[in-house]
Amino acid sequence: MTTETLTMGKALNLGLRRAMDDDPKVVLMGEDIGRLGGVFRVTDGLQKDFGEARVVDTPLAEAGIVGTAVGLALRGYRPVCEIQFDGFVFPAVNQIVTQVAKISARSQGRMRMPVVIRIPFGGGIGAVEHHSESPEAYFAHTPGLKVVSVSNPVDAYWGIQQAIAAPDPVVFLEPKRRYWEKAEVDLDAIPEPLFRSRVVRRGDDVTVLAYGPMVATALQAAAAAAEEGRSLEVVDLRTLSPLDLDPVVDSVRRTGRCVVVHEAQVSHGLGAEIAARLTEQCFHSLEAPVLRAGGYDVPYPPARNEEEYLPDLDRVLDAVDRAMGF
Amino acid sequence: MSTVPELVQLLTPEGQRVEDPTHAIDLSADELRGLYRDLVLVRRWDVEATALQRQGELGLWPPLLGQEAAQVGAGHALQPGDMAFPTYREHGVAWVRGVDPLHVMSLYRGVDNGGWDPAETGLNLYTIVIPAQTLHATGYAMGVQRDGAETAVLAFLGDGATSQGELSEAMIWAASFSAPVVFFCQNNQYAISAPIERQSRVPLAHRAAGFGFPGVRVDGNDVLAVLAVTRAALTAAREGQGPTFIEAFTYRMGAHTTSDDPTRYRLAHEVEEWRRRDPIARLRTHLEQEGIADADFLAAVEAEGEELAARIRRGTIAMQPRPAVTMFDAVYAEQPPPLAAQRDEFLAYQASFEEAGR
Ligand SMILES: Cc1ncc(C[n+]2csc(CCOP(=O)(O)OP(=O)(O)O)c2C)c(N)n1
Ligand SMILES: [Mg+2]
């Protein structure tokens, strides 16, 4: 067993490296990913080892990155696109929504799009405008795309490899504020499947659902709640589209209460879809409506106001209190 | 393969005046001293801002170091009623337009997204998403056309920005409608780590020909040439002759931003080479040789720079975050009731902490 203590950024780096070793068709492309190693250094050293044909420093154009990735995929390659920041994916959204997402269906399955679109997403790092967005709902709303978000180095290491190996396009959301958090990663383990959610803490009173950057927050909330004698079950959603709600349904049937946490604005977000499904599947077990703790319905605020905007431990506990109050 | 276009230069790096009848410029001694003063002051501001970022007072700072002449020259080419659309690095243009530096500092401190009034200053807010503002500038120019106004529009962009599809669209619109807009591209040789060769295999000024309007390459470290070329282009736009693309050939002496480490992608000797083409030194030499600037004047400008830096430092450190509830306030002209309700909930939530005595 080879175990290493890795930050999430380093875990992604090693995962990418292993995917490139395993499959010569894997090509990384993005702005500043080669020589510089990416603005978060996730691709550090890869161009040096795999060359400029496999780690491509692209011109500054996101539609170009994803559009040429489509062409490379049609030619049998497995492109992994890095979008430098969440707020800069939008020039590529035309290619993602009208092309990447639809090519399999419109070709009746004759053509596949094994493209991965990596996006550092979310806030909490004190950044300027357009560097703290949570655009997952746009992609989750688009049939033909799969959308995942990792919350820890272990899932990052395996998840990126699984996303690259997957036959369908995957939008791979990396919580940038957790890039520097460390964990032990067993490099020989048998990984959990990518498109599965997972209970990460057992509890009886309220089920708290989170993904990406908010899993750590939910776990902190659970620890704080435990001190006050309240037991929270925390589920890391991991896959946002397709949703894997079976473990959630089991959990909510026991607890009768559920809080969904995400950084993204609450209205028309992932939480709304989850609440609807849980209402359908757990209606008779619910003791309280499914509640949401998320960003307010405003543009992401200037950095010095982001703490008040982002759901934090207190906001999660507040939602838990409200759920218990029904 | 295309040939390198002529570089318009009126002042050599050694400070010698070059006569160029097609780009004639006649400035008074006062105007020349004014340009020098602006160059020195914006550099002093920039140095102070970089220091403040290092000390944790700013979240980020994109330095203009090395690009002072391009920005001050372009800024001075504008007339009061003209409109400019900056990127995120045009601090020198902001200065010339009379924007208080503290309104730029508040953006990079994370207090707001730019505190100035574009209508009042003739400078749109900074735009971070590359190169969205080039289309806005073009549309604004189309509005000017419809108004029959004597206004020109200046759109700023970087060399990296030229790869974006939206710039192509902006240039097609501008050409097609002969809009009074000038594209001012500071080719500082890099887009973060990507050298200009990754964006273009032809000199950027050559791109304009394909769109059907003139392209000019100007020495971006020569404030006189930048002023002359940009003024002529804006005048042409104002007179109904349509767009021009200006490539200001310059160099980003600093990091891309304070988060960047340029030693990973460029060599020190390249930076040193460009240091010899410094935009401020050459104007100072010229002014001294012509007897336009004496030691007293130079010292006075330095002193003014120190005062400015001190004011910026004090003002920046004193800047407090806006009350968080203001994030709800200007989202819409007509606030929808659900958002108003959310705002109330937010206030009640905040108040619950005060009641709890936390
Ligand atoms: C659409 C978009 N993609 C990516 C970025 C991230 N980014 C910020 S600045 C920059 C490089 C810009 O280079 P250039 O246009 O040459 O301007 P410079 O920064 O050199 O002034 C990049 C890639 C962005 N701001 N917008
Ligand atoms: Mg540049």
Short mmCIF file of N, CA and C and ligand atoms in Angstrom, two decimals, chain A residues 31-32 60 62 84-85 87-88 91 131, chain B residues 67 87-89 128-131 157-162 164 186 188 190-192 252 256, ligand 1:
data_model
loop_
_atom_site.label_atom_id
_atom_site.label_comp_id
_atom_site.label_asym_id
_atom_site.label_seq_id
_atom_site.Cartn_x
_atom_site.Cartn_y
_atom_site.Cartn_z
N GLU A 31 -5.38 27.73 -20.34
CA GLU A 31 -4.56 28.94 -20.29
C GLU A 31 -3.53 28.81 -19.16
N ASP A 32 -2.27 28.96 -19.49
CA ASP A 32 -1.19 29.00 -18.49
C ASP A 32 -0.98 27.68 -17.77
N LEU A 60 -5.63 32.65 -25.46
CA LEU A 60 -6.59 33.09 -24.44
C LEU A 60 -8.00 33.10 -25.03
N GLU A 62 -11.69 30.77 -24.26
CA GLU A 62 -12.33 29.58 -23.68
C GLU A 62 -13.20 28.84 -24.68
N GLN A 84 -9.67 28.61 -16.35
CA GLN A 84 -8.83 29.19 -15.30
C GLN A 84 -9.60 29.52 -14.02
N PHE A 85 -10.77 30.11 -14.19
CA PHE A 85 -11.64 30.42 -13.06
C PHE A 85 -13.09 30.24 -13.51
N GLY A 87 -15.67 32.04 -13.33
CA GLY A 87 -16.33 33.15 -14.02
C GLY A 87 -15.93 33.27 -15.48
N PHE A 88 -14.95 32.47 -15.91
CA PHE A 88 -14.49 32.57 -17.30
C PHE A 88 -14.92 31.38 -18.14
N PRO A 91 -17.66 32.16 -21.86
CA PRO A 91 -17.41 32.18 -23.31
C PRO A 91 -17.46 30.78 -23.92
N HIS A 131 -14.22 35.55 -9.85
CA HIS A 131 -13.28 34.50 -9.43
C HIS A 131 -13.85 33.65 -8.30
N GLN B 67 4.11 50.31 -18.32
CA GLN B 67 3.08 50.68 -19.29
C GLN B 67 2.55 52.09 -19.04
N THR B 87 -9.66 47.80 -19.23
CA THR B 87 -9.61 46.44 -18.68
C THR B 87 -9.54 46.59 -17.17
N TYR B 88 -8.63 45.90 -16.55
CA TYR B 88 -8.45 45.91 -15.10
C TYR B 88 -7.12 46.54 -14.73
N ARG B 89 -6.34 46.97 -15.75
CA ARG B 89 -4.98 47.42 -15.48
C ARG B 89 -4.79 48.89 -15.82
N ILE B 128 -13.18 42.77 -16.06
CA ILE B 128 -12.24 41.67 -15.83
C ILE B 128 -12.41 40.55 -16.85
N VAL B 129 -13.64 40.35 -17.31
CA VAL B 129 -13.88 39.26 -18.26
C VAL B 129 -13.40 39.71 -19.65
N ILE B 130 -12.38 39.04 -20.13
CA ILE B 130 -11.68 39.44 -21.36
C ILE B 130 -12.45 39.00 -22.59
N PRO B 131 -12.67 39.80 -23.58
CA PRO B 131 -12.54 41.24 -23.67
C PRO B 131 -13.93 41.87 -23.83
N LEU B 157 -7.54 47.00 -24.47
CA LEU B 157 -7.43 45.55 -24.40
C LEU B 157 -5.96 45.17 -24.34
N GLY B 158 -5.72 43.92 -24.00
CA GLY B 158 -4.36 43.40 -23.96
C GLY B 158 -4.06 42.54 -25.17
N ASP B 159 -2.83 42.11 -25.28
CA ASP B 159 -2.46 41.23 -26.40
C ASP B 159 -3.17 39.89 -26.31
N GLY B 160 -3.28 39.36 -25.09
CA GLY B 160 -3.98 38.09 -24.94
C GLY B 160 -5.43 38.18 -25.38
N ALA B 161 -6.02 39.32 -25.10
CA ALA B 161 -7.43 39.53 -25.42
C ALA B 161 -7.72 39.39 -26.91
N THR B 162 -6.70 39.58 -27.73
CA THR B 162 -6.94 39.53 -29.18
C THR B 162 -7.32 38.12 -29.64
N GLN B 164 -9.63 36.27 -28.22
CA GLN B 164 -11.04 35.99 -27.91
C GLN B 164 -11.94 36.29 -29.10
N GLN B 186 -2.64 47.25 -25.64
CA GLN B 186 -1.30 47.29 -25.06
C GLN B 186 -0.69 45.90 -25.19
N ASN B 188 1.84 44.04 -24.15
CA ASN B 188 2.91 44.03 -23.15
C ASN B 188 3.66 42.70 -23.18
N TYR B 190 2.93 39.64 -22.94
CA TYR B 190 2.48 38.45 -22.20
C TYR B 190 1.01 38.53 -21.84
N ALA B 191 0.38 37.37 -21.86
CA ALA B 191 -0.92 37.19 -21.22
C ALA B 191 -0.66 36.21 -20.09
N ILE B 192 -0.56 36.71 -18.89
CA ILE B 192 0.01 35.96 -17.77
C ILE B 192 1.32 35.32 -18.25
N ARG B 252 5.34 44.46 -19.87
CA ARG B 252 4.88 44.41 -18.48
C ARG B 252 6.10 44.14 -17.61
N HIS B 256 2.22 39.63 -13.58
CA HIS B 256 0.87 39.82 -14.12
C HIS B 256 -0.03 40.48 -13.08
C1 LIG C 1 -12.60 35.45 -20.28
C2 LIG C 1 -11.39 35.47 -19.40
N1 LIG C 1 -10.59 34.40 -19.39
C3 LIG C 1 -9.53 34.35 -18.55
C4 LIG C 1 -9.26 35.39 -17.73
C5 LIG C 1 -8.09 35.30 -16.74
N2 LIG C 1 -7.05 36.25 -17.09
C6 LIG C 1 -6.96 37.44 -16.47
S1 LIG C 1 -5.81 38.40 -17.14
C7 LIG C 1 -5.34 37.23 -18.25
C8 LIG C 1 -4.28 37.52 -19.25
C9 LIG C 1 -4.63 38.71 -20.06
O1 LIG C 1 -3.60 39.03 -20.93
P1 LIG C 1 -3.64 40.33 -21.83
O2 LIG C 1 -4.94 40.39 -22.57
O3 LIG C 1 -2.41 40.33 -22.62
O4 LIG C 1 -3.67 41.55 -20.80
P2 LIG C 1 -2.59 41.90 -19.68
O5 LIG C 1 -3.03 41.20 -18.43
O6 LIG C 1 -1.26 41.46 -20.16
O7 LIG C 1 -2.69 43.36 -19.47
C10 LIG C 1 -6.11 36.09 -18.08
C11 LIG C 1 -5.98 34.84 -18.85
C12 LIG C 1 -10.12 36.49 -17.78
N3 LIG C 1 -9.95 37.56 -16.99
N4 LIG C 1 -11.18 36.51 -18.62
#
